[in-house]
């Protein structure tokens, strides 16, 4: 594995900036004089109270609409502000010990990208894109997203320089959007050059499906988005099928031999976990899994407050999961207070057990609706008991005893050799 040492301890708080600050969608687009990027800085102390140690930003570079139609990789989106606002964000993050991850779109560009505007009359510009003028390839048939020609050395140099530029300005790494659509040879050409300049930077590729480990090795990423585990968490809970979750966790173990996946139960592209789950009490189970498996956890802003939102496959279908945030603190109802406390505790547990970054899991008891597994790294371990059944779960420890460190209705500091987990409850135990 090639990841920098700091990644072992990072927990990301993930923000979609354009939505977060109310810049998109908006009836009237704000201008740089509003310095809206600084509104995210107002939430940094909240991220620290959550227990996060890094801010994972969505796209912040000049674009026409949602940020993934980049028009200038060297310019802060004027709806967010300018270079001074970026420098302010980095300085405030550094002051608090927060890492910053950027979101880079290098598979495609927007229709306002200068070379695309020149392509109809300039052969050199046309060679930046796949296809020919009037018949350029578009990304997943999205009009206005023009696929770059990754075989063009100029595109390689442009991407390398843009990534290095913002790392030199203080960023710690990149999420590489739509990395699954880009030839591995392109990343092999780009990433070593960037790493030579910034050896402590971290690069995570957006992968949806397939052999993650093989792609990570071949492309040269440090990590990849773990969509398999995300899907198995919520569907395993909804369907009463812990066999699906156990299978995904075994796959996760295999991936972990090669890299530390970026794990999540929510992000800017999917229905919020509070809306995805059919039973509200199972939110705790989903978060417990996220915080006790190996990898690099990420919390999508608002999930820790119980926000709801459903992604729809239509124009504007992402808007509900990318809402505007006002200044902190946001008043919470009883459910929001409980969700916030749950996140604080479980993120704190993860911070207290940094060895979980490299942990593997093994099933101890497994049924459709009851699951006990061991998360371990060397001689360090936690035992997790999840019950989504209407009947109690009986857990018996075959070797030694354990201390109850967390759970629904769990007495603190209790040392046990067996226990009963109530219907739809959970426990985390530490062997003693």
Short mmCIF file of C-alpha atoms in Angstrom, two decimals:
data_model
loop_
_atom_site.label_atom_id
_atom_site.label_comp_id
_atom_site.label_asym_id
_atom_site.label_seq_id
_atom_site.Cartn_x
_atom_site.Cartn_y
_atom_site.Cartn_z
CA UNK A 1 0.00 0.00 0.00
CA UNK A 2 1.20 3.48 -0.84
CA UNK A 3 -1.08 5.62 1.30
CA UNK A 4 0.47 8.43 3.40
CA UNK A 5 0.75 7.80 7.14
CA UNK A 6 -1.81 10.48 8.07
CA UNK A 7 -4.62 8.60 6.31
CA UNK A 8 -4.74 5.98 9.07
CA UNK A 9 -6.29 8.55 11.41
CA UNK A 10 -8.53 10.55 9.11
CA UNK A 11 -12.33 10.60 9.25
CA UNK A 12 -13.86 12.82 6.58
CA UNK A 13 -16.79 15.19 6.91
CA UNK A 14 -18.01 15.40 3.32
CA UNK A 15 -19.55 18.60 1.94
CA UNK A 16 -21.07 19.40 -1.45
CA UNK A 17 -20.08 23.11 -1.52
CA UNK A 18 -22.37 24.53 -4.23
CA UNK A 19 -25.46 23.16 -2.52
CA UNK A 20 -24.19 23.72 1.01
CA UNK A 21 -23.84 27.47 0.51
CA UNK A 22 -26.97 27.86 -1.64
CA UNK A 23 -25.09 28.63 -4.85
CA UNK A 24 -26.69 25.86 -6.95
CA UNK A 25 -29.48 25.55 -7.68
CA UNK A 26 -30.27 29.21 -7.18
CA UNK A 27 -32.67 31.62 -8.87
CA UNK A 28 -29.83 34.14 -9.08
CA UNK A 29 -26.27 32.87 -9.05
CA UNK A 30 -24.14 34.58 -6.41
CA UNK A 31 -20.96 36.38 -7.39
CA UNK A 32 -17.45 36.09 -5.96
CA UNK A 33 -18.00 39.22 -3.88
CA UNK A 34 -20.30 37.14 -1.62
CA UNK A 35 -17.38 34.86 -0.61
CA UNK A 36 -19.74 31.97 0.05
CA UNK A 37 -16.91 29.42 0.30
CA UNK A 38 -16.21 30.92 3.72
CA UNK A 39 -19.60 29.71 4.95
CA UNK A 40 -18.16 26.19 5.01
CA UNK A 41 -15.41 27.42 7.34
CA UNK A 42 -18.12 28.42 9.82
CA UNK A 43 -18.88 24.69 10.15
CA UNK A 44 -15.34 23.52 10.83
CA UNK A 45 -15.83 23.55 14.60
CA UNK A 46 -18.97 21.45 14.13
CA UNK A 47 -16.91 18.92 12.16
CA UNK A 48 -14.40 18.78 15.00
CA UNK A 49 -17.17 18.32 17.58
CA UNK A 50 -18.39 15.42 15.45
CA UNK A 51 -14.91 13.91 15.67
CA UNK A 52 -13.92 14.39 12.04
CA UNK A 53 -10.32 15.17 11.18
CA UNK A 54 -10.73 16.14 7.54
CA UNK A 55 -13.04 18.04 5.20
CA UNK A 56 -13.84 16.30 1.91
CA UNK A 57 -15.06 18.96 -0.49
CA UNK A 58 -17.15 18.40 -3.57
CA UNK A 59 -16.22 20.39 -6.70
CA UNK A 60 -15.17 24.00 -6.11
CA UNK A 61 -13.80 24.90 -9.54
CA UNK A 62 -15.40 27.09 -12.17
CA UNK A 63 -18.39 25.44 -13.88
CA UNK A 64 -21.73 26.34 -15.38
CA UNK A 65 -24.07 24.22 -13.25
CA UNK A 66 -23.48 21.48 -10.66
CA UNK A 67 -19.69 21.64 -10.51
CA UNK A 68 -19.01 18.43 -12.41
CA UNK A 69 -19.01 20.33 -15.71
CA UNK A 70 -15.68 22.03 -15.01
CA UNK A 71 -14.70 24.95 -17.23
CA UNK A 72 -11.45 26.00 -15.52
CA UNK A 73 -9.54 23.74 -13.13
CA UNK A 74 -7.37 26.67 -12.00
CA UNK A 75 -10.18 28.99 -10.95
CA UNK A 76 -12.44 28.83 -7.89
CA UNK A 77 -16.06 28.80 -8.98
CA UNK A 78 -17.11 32.48 -8.86
CA UNK A 79 -20.38 31.42 -7.22
CA UNK A 80 -18.23 30.33 -4.27
CA UNK A 81 -15.63 33.08 -4.24
CA UNK A 82 -12.03 33.42 -5.30
CA UNK A 83 -8.47 32.33 -4.51
CA UNK A 84 -8.38 34.36 -1.31
CA UNK A 85 -11.42 32.47 -0.05
CA UNK A 86 -9.71 29.16 -0.79
CA UNK A 87 -6.57 30.31 1.03
CA UNK A 88 -8.75 31.33 3.99
CA UNK A 89 -10.40 27.91 4.04
CA UNK A 90 -7.04 26.14 4.00
CA UNK A 91 -5.61 28.38 6.72
CA UNK A 92 -8.61 27.82 9.00
CA UNK A 93 -8.46 24.07 8.39
CA UNK A 94 -4.76 23.99 9.21
CA UNK A 95 -5.31 25.98 12.38
CA UNK A 96 -7.74 23.27 13.53
CA UNK A 97 -5.66 20.32 12.35
CA UNK A 98 -8.12 19.41 9.59
CA UNK A 99 -7.07 17.81 6.32
CA UNK A 100 -8.70 18.96 3.05
CA UNK A 101 -9.66 16.67 0.16
CA UNK A 102 -10.58 18.15 -3.23
CA UNK A 103 -12.89 16.72 -5.90
CA UNK A 104 -11.38 16.67 -9.37
CA UNK A 105 -13.22 15.95 -12.60
CA UNK A 106 -10.67 14.88 -15.20
CA UNK A 107 -12.76 12.45 -17.20
CA UNK A 108 -14.81 15.17 -18.86
CA UNK A 109 -15.29 18.94 -18.94
CA UNK A 110 -18.16 21.34 -19.44
CA UNK A 111 -19.24 23.07 -22.64
CA UNK A 112 -17.59 26.34 -21.54
CA UNK A 113 -14.15 24.73 -21.32
CA UNK A 114 -11.96 26.97 -23.52
CA UNK A 115 -10.52 24.22 -25.69
CA UNK A 116 -13.95 22.84 -26.40
CA UNK A 117 -15.09 26.27 -27.55
CA UNK A 118 -12.07 26.35 -29.88
CA UNK A 119 -12.41 22.78 -31.10
CA UNK A 120 -14.60 23.43 -34.13
CA UNK A 121 -11.92 25.61 -35.74
CA UNK A 122 -8.70 24.43 -34.08
CA UNK A 123 -7.41 20.91 -34.72
CA UNK A 124 -5.05 21.08 -31.73
CA UNK A 125 -7.95 21.92 -29.42
CA UNK A 126 -10.13 19.22 -31.03
CA UNK A 127 -7.54 16.59 -30.14
CA UNK A 128 -8.30 17.24 -26.46
CA UNK A 129 -11.59 15.34 -26.89
CA UNK A 130 -12.76 11.93 -27.96
CA UNK A 131 -14.43 11.97 -31.34
CA UNK A 132 -14.58 14.73 -33.92
CA UNK A 133 -16.12 18.23 -33.91
CA UNK A 134 -19.88 17.90 -33.95
CA UNK A 135 -19.60 14.28 -32.82
CA UNK A 136 -17.57 14.49 -29.61
CA UNK A 137 -18.14 11.74 -27.06
CA UNK A 138 -20.19 12.74 -24.01
CA UNK A 139 -20.00 11.23 -20.54
CA UNK A 140 -22.82 8.73 -20.00
CA UNK A 141 -24.86 10.62 -22.62
CA UNK A 142 -25.02 13.77 -20.51
CA UNK A 143 -25.22 16.65 -22.94
CA UNK A 144 -22.61 19.26 -22.11
CA UNK A 145 -20.16 16.83 -20.47
CA UNK A 146 -17.44 16.32 -23.07
CA UNK A 147 -15.11 13.36 -22.60
CA UNK A 148 -11.43 14.22 -22.67
CA UNK A 149 -8.98 12.35 -24.89
CA UNK A 150 -6.82 10.70 -22.28
CA UNK A 151 -4.31 9.55 -24.88
CA UNK A 152 -3.35 13.15 -25.59
CA UNK A 153 -0.10 14.07 -23.77
CA UNK A 154 -1.39 17.64 -23.39
CA UNK A 155 -4.33 16.34 -21.35
CA UNK A 156 -1.93 14.35 -19.19
CA UNK A 157 0.22 17.43 -18.57
CA UNK A 158 -2.81 19.65 -17.90
CA UNK A 159 -4.24 17.23 -15.33
CA UNK A 160 -0.88 16.73 -13.65
CA UNK A 161 -0.28 20.46 -13.36
CA UNK A 162 -3.81 21.25 -12.13
CA UNK A 163 -3.64 18.62 -9.40
CA UNK A 164 -0.18 19.72 -8.30
CA UNK A 165 -1.26 23.37 -8.32
CA UNK A 166 -3.92 22.92 -5.64
CA UNK A 167 -1.81 20.53 -3.57
CA UNK A 168 0.84 23.25 -3.50
CA UNK A 169 -1.88 25.65 -2.33
CA UNK A 170 -2.55 23.45 0.70
CA UNK A 171 -4.89 20.60 -0.26
CA UNK A 172 -4.04 17.11 1.02
CA UNK A 173 -5.45 14.92 -1.71
CA UNK A 174 -7.96 14.34 -4.47
CA UNK A 175 -11.13 12.40 -5.02
CA UNK A 176 -11.03 11.55 -8.72
CA UNK A 177 -14.54 11.76 -10.10
CA UNK A 178 -15.71 9.12 -12.59
CA UNK A 179 -12.33 7.44 -12.31
CA UNK A 180 -13.96 4.22 -13.48
CA UNK A 181 -14.46 5.75 -16.95
CA UNK A 182 -10.84 6.81 -17.43
CA UNK A 183 -8.18 4.49 -18.91
CA UNK A 184 -5.86 3.17 -16.22
CA UNK A 185 -2.90 4.17 -18.37
CA UNK A 186 -3.88 7.82 -17.95
CA UNK A 187 -3.73 7.63 -14.16
CA UNK A 188 -0.43 5.73 -14.38
CA UNK A 189 0.93 8.64 -16.40
CA UNK A 190 -0.44 11.36 -14.09
CA UNK A 191 -0.24 10.16 -10.50
CA UNK A 192 3.48 9.32 -10.24
CA UNK A 193 4.31 12.82 -11.48
CA UNK A 194 2.03 14.41 -8.90
CA UNK A 195 3.34 12.16 -6.12
CA UNK A 196 6.90 13.11 -6.97
CA UNK A 197 5.99 16.71 -6.17
CA UNK A 198 3.64 15.91 -3.27
CA UNK A 199 4.56 12.53 -1.74
CA UNK A 200 2.14 12.92 1.18
CA UNK A 201 -0.94 13.45 -1.01
CA UNK A 202 -3.77 10.87 -1.09
CA UNK A 203 -5.72 9.87 -4.21
CA UNK A 204 -9.06 8.08 -4.13
CA UNK A 205 -10.75 6.97 -7.34
CA UNK A 206 -14.51 6.93 -7.71
CA UNK A 207 -15.34 3.31 -8.56
CA UNK A 208 -18.88 1.94 -8.63
CA UNK A 209 -18.43 -1.78 -9.28
CA UNK A 210 -15.92 -4.33 -10.52
CA UNK A 211 -12.63 -5.61 -9.12
CA UNK A 212 -11.69 -2.64 -6.97
CA UNK A 213 -8.35 -4.07 -5.91
CA UNK A 214 -7.24 -4.75 -9.47
CA UNK A 215 -8.23 -1.26 -10.59
CA UNK A 216 -6.47 0.38 -7.65
CA UNK A 217 -3.30 -1.55 -8.41
CA UNK A 218 -3.41 -0.95 -12.14
CA UNK A 219 -4.34 2.74 -12.01
CA UNK A 220 -2.12 3.57 -9.04
CA UNK A 221 -4.78 4.97 -6.69
CA UNK A 222 -4.38 4.91 -2.92
CA UNK A 223 -8.05 4.12 -2.38
CA UNK A 224 -11.44 3.72 -4.01
CA UNK A 225 -15.05 4.45 -3.09
CA UNK A 226 -16.63 1.39 -1.48
CA UNK A 227 -20.06 1.31 -3.10
CA UNK A 228 -20.39 -2.46 -2.65
CA UNK A 229 -20.32 -2.14 1.13
CA UNK A 230 -22.59 0.94 1.09
CA UNK A 231 -25.25 -0.99 -0.83
CA UNK A 232 -24.96 -4.10 1.32
CA UNK A 233 -25.34 -2.10 4.54
CA UNK A 234 -28.67 -0.49 3.72
CA UNK A 235 -30.16 -3.30 1.67
CA UNK A 236 -29.05 -5.92 4.18
CA UNK A 237 -30.86 -3.98 6.90
CA UNK A 238 -33.97 -3.31 4.80
CA UNK A 239 -34.27 -6.84 3.44
CA UNK A 240 -33.40 -8.65 6.66
CA UNK A 241 -30.47 -10.25 4.85
CA UNK A 242 -27.28 -10.16 6.89
CA UNK A 243 -25.85 -12.81 4.57
CA UNK A 244 -25.55 -10.09 1.92
CA UNK A 245 -23.76 -7.82 4.38
CA UNK A 246 -21.46 -10.61 5.56
CA UNK A 247 -20.53 -11.43 1.96
CA UNK A 248 -19.75 -7.75 1.25
CA UNK A 249 -17.64 -7.56 4.41
CA UNK A 250 -15.61 -10.57 3.28
CA UNK A 251 -15.07 -8.86 -0.07
CA UNK A 252 -14.09 -5.78 1.90
CA UNK A 253 -11.48 -7.84 3.75
CA UNK A 254 -10.03 -8.88 0.41
CA UNK A 255 -9.89 -5.30 -0.82
CA UNK A 256 -8.26 -4.25 2.42
CA UNK A 257 -5.27 -6.47 1.61
CA UNK A 258 -4.48 -4.05 -1.23
CA UNK A 259 -5.84 -0.70 -0.08
CA UNK A 260 -7.96 1.06 2.55
CA UNK A 261 -11.33 1.75 0.88
CA UNK A 262 -13.21 5.01 1.35
CA UNK A 263 -16.29 3.85 3.28
CA UNK A 264 -19.58 5.67 3.69
CA UNK A 265 -23.31 5.27 4.27
CA UNK A 266 -24.13 8.56 2.54
CA UNK A 267 -22.70 10.97 0.02
CA UNK A 268 -23.79 13.69 -2.41
CA UNK A 269 -24.84 11.16 -5.08
CA UNK A 270 -27.18 8.87 -3.10
CA UNK A 271 -30.36 8.96 -1.06
CA UNK A 272 -29.61 9.95 2.52
CA UNK A 273 -29.29 7.00 4.87
CA UNK A 274 -32.14 8.24 7.10
CA UNK A 275 -34.45 8.11 4.08
CA UNK A 276 -32.96 4.92 2.62
CA UNK A 277 -33.63 2.81 5.69
CA UNK A 278 -37.15 1.51 6.22
CA UNK A 279 -36.85 1.48 10.02
CA UNK A 280 -35.37 4.57 11.71
CA UNK A 281 -33.85 2.54 14.55
CA UNK A 282 -31.59 0.75 12.07
CA UNK A 283 -29.63 3.92 11.41
CA UNK A 284 -27.55 2.99 14.43
CA UNK A 285 -26.77 -0.43 12.96
CA UNK A 286 -25.61 1.14 9.70
CA UNK A 287 -23.34 3.58 11.50
CA UNK A 288 -21.94 0.85 13.75
CA UNK A 289 -20.86 -1.13 10.68
CA UNK A 290 -19.29 1.94 9.09
CA UNK A 291 -17.27 2.70 12.20
CA UNK A 292 -16.08 -0.84 12.92
CA UNK A 293 -14.86 -2.05 9.51
CA UNK A 294 -11.46 -1.29 8.01
CA UNK A 295 -10.96 1.64 5.70
CA UNK A 296 -11.32 5.42 5.69
CA UNK A 297 -14.78 6.51 6.94
CA UNK A 298 -16.67 9.50 5.57
CA UNK A 299 -19.77 11.18 7.01
CA UNK A 300 -21.91 13.18 4.58
CA UNK A 301 -22.78 16.60 6.03
CA UNK A 302 -26.25 16.51 7.53
CA UNK A 303 -26.40 12.75 8.04
CA UNK A 304 -25.05 13.28 11.54
CA UNK A 305 -28.06 15.53 12.20
CA UNK A 306 -30.64 13.09 10.85
CA UNK A 307 -31.23 14.91 7.56
CA UNK A 308 -33.49 13.20 5.06
CA UNK A 309 -33.51 13.42 1.26
CA UNK A 310 -34.29 11.14 -1.67
CA UNK A 311 -32.28 11.10 -4.88
CA UNK A 312 -34.44 10.87 -8.00
CA UNK A 313 -33.44 9.98 -11.55
CA UNK A 314 -34.57 13.22 -13.19
CA UNK A 315 -33.28 16.71 -13.89
CA UNK A 316 -32.69 18.27 -10.48
CA UNK A 317 -33.00 14.87 -8.84
CA UNK A 318 -29.93 15.45 -6.67
CA UNK A 319 -31.20 18.67 -5.14
CA UNK A 320 -32.93 17.03 -2.17
CA UNK A 321 -29.70 15.42 -0.99
CA UNK A 322 -27.65 18.59 -1.54
CA UNK A 323 -29.50 21.22 0.52
CA UNK A 324 -28.32 24.62 1.65
CA UNK A 325 -27.05 24.88 5.22
CA UNK A 326 -27.54 28.04 7.25
CA UNK A 327 -25.03 29.17 9.86
CA UNK A 328 -24.42 26.79 12.77
CA UNK A 329 -25.86 25.64 15.05
CA UNK A 330 -29.02 24.27 13.46
CA UNK A 331 -31.93 23.65 15.87
CA UNK A 332 -32.61 19.93 16.20
CA UNK A 333 -35.67 17.99 17.17
CA UNK A 334 -35.50 15.01 19.52
CA UNK A 335 -34.56 12.63 16.71
CA UNK A 336 -31.84 14.98 15.46
CA UNK A 337 -30.34 15.31 18.95
CA UNK A 338 -30.22 11.53 19.33
CA UNK A 339 -28.68 11.08 15.88
CA UNK A 340 -26.01 13.69 16.63
CA UNK A 341 -25.15 12.03 19.96
CA UNK A 342 -24.94 8.62 18.29
CA UNK A 343 -22.56 9.93 15.64
CA UNK A 344 -20.39 11.70 18.18
CA UNK A 345 -20.05 8.56 20.26
CA UNK A 346 -19.33 6.13 17.42
CA UNK A 347 -16.95 8.50 15.62
CA UNK A 348 -15.21 8.95 18.97
CA UNK A 349 -14.98 5.18 19.37
CA UNK A 350 -13.34 4.97 15.95
CA UNK A 351 -10.87 7.70 16.92
CA UNK A 352 -10.02 5.82 20.12
CA UNK A 353 -9.31 2.66 18.12
CA UNK A 354 -7.26 3.84 15.11
CA UNK A 355 -6.19 0.23 14.47
CA UNK A 356 -9.66 -0.27 12.94
CA UNK A 357 -8.28 1.42 9.82
CA UNK A 358 -6.54 -1.88 9.02
CA UNK A 359 -9.04 -4.23 10.64
CA UNK A 360 -10.60 -7.31 9.08
CA UNK A 361 -13.90 -8.86 10.11
CA UNK A 362 -15.07 -12.41 10.67
CA UNK A 363 -18.57 -13.73 11.36
CA UNK A 364 -19.14 -15.33 14.77
CA UNK A 365 -22.92 -15.79 14.53
CA UNK A 366 -24.89 -15.21 11.36
CA UNK A 367 -28.55 -15.42 10.51
CA UNK A 368 -30.79 -13.40 8.23
CA UNK A 369 -31.64 -10.86 10.91
CA UNK A 370 -28.98 -11.43 13.59
CA UNK A 371 -25.26 -10.93 13.08
CA UNK A 372 -22.29 -11.06 15.42
CA UNK A 373 -18.86 -10.35 14.00
CA UNK A 374 -15.34 -9.74 15.21
CA UNK A 375 -13.29 -6.80 13.93
CA UNK A 376 -9.62 -7.41 14.61
CA UNK A 377 -6.12 -6.25 13.81
CA UNK A 378 -3.43 -8.40 15.39
CA UNK A 379 -4.31 -8.91 19.06
CA UNK A 380 -6.72 -5.96 19.13
CA UNK A 381 -10.39 -6.66 18.59
CA UNK A 382 -13.98 -5.56 19.01
CA UNK A 383 -17.05 -7.78 18.88
CA UNK A 384 -20.17 -6.31 17.27
CA UNK A 385 -23.67 -7.71 17.76
CA UNK A 386 -26.46 -6.51 15.47
CA UNK A 387 -30.08 -7.55 15.91
CA UNK A 388 -32.81 -6.43 13.49
CA UNK A 389 -35.20 -9.20 14.46
CA UNK A 390 -38.35 -8.96 16.54
CA UNK A 391 -36.89 -11.50 18.97
CA UNK A 392 -33.84 -11.16 21.24
CA UNK A 393 -30.35 -12.14 20.15
CA UNK A 394 -28.44 -14.42 22.50
CA UNK A 395 -24.67 -13.93 22.31
CA UNK A 396 -22.26 -16.36 23.94
CA UNK A 397 -18.53 -15.72 23.92
CA UNK A 398 -16.61 -18.94 23.34
CA UNK A 399 -13.29 -17.54 24.49
CA UNK A 400 -13.00 -15.37 27.58
CA UNK A 401 -15.13 -12.41 28.52
CA UNK A 402 -15.73 -8.95 27.13
CA UNK A 403 -16.61 -5.47 28.26
CA UNK A 404 -19.66 -3.73 26.86
CA UNK A 405 -18.40 -0.43 25.46
CA UNK A 406 -21.45 0.73 23.51
CA UNK A 407 -24.95 -0.26 22.55
CA UNK A 408 -28.66 0.43 22.68
CA UNK A 409 -29.61 0.36 26.33
CA UNK A 410 -26.20 -1.07 27.21
CA UNK A 411 -25.03 -0.70 30.83
CA UNK A 412 -21.61 0.96 30.84
CA UNK A 413 -18.46 -0.95 31.73
CA UNK A 414 -20.25 -4.26 32.18
CA UNK A 415 -18.00 -7.33 31.77
CA UNK A 416 -19.89 -10.34 30.47
CA UNK A 417 -19.44 -13.83 29.03
CA UNK A 418 -22.88 -13.84 27.43
CA UNK A 419 -25.56 -11.26 26.83
CA UNK A 420 -28.99 -10.66 25.37
CA UNK A 421 -29.46 -8.00 22.72
CA UNK A 422 -33.02 -6.76 22.63
CA UNK A 423 -35.04 -6.72 19.37
CA UNK A 424 -33.61 -4.16 16.92
CA UNK A 425 -30.75 -3.45 19.30
CA UNK A 426 -26.97 -3.57 19.05
CA UNK A 427 -23.84 -3.89 21.19
CA UNK A 428 -20.11 -3.34 20.80
CA UNK A 429 -17.88 -5.40 23.07
CA UNK A 430 -14.18 -5.32 23.78
CA UNK A 431 -12.54 -8.62 24.78
CA UNK A 432 -10.76 -8.51 28.13
#
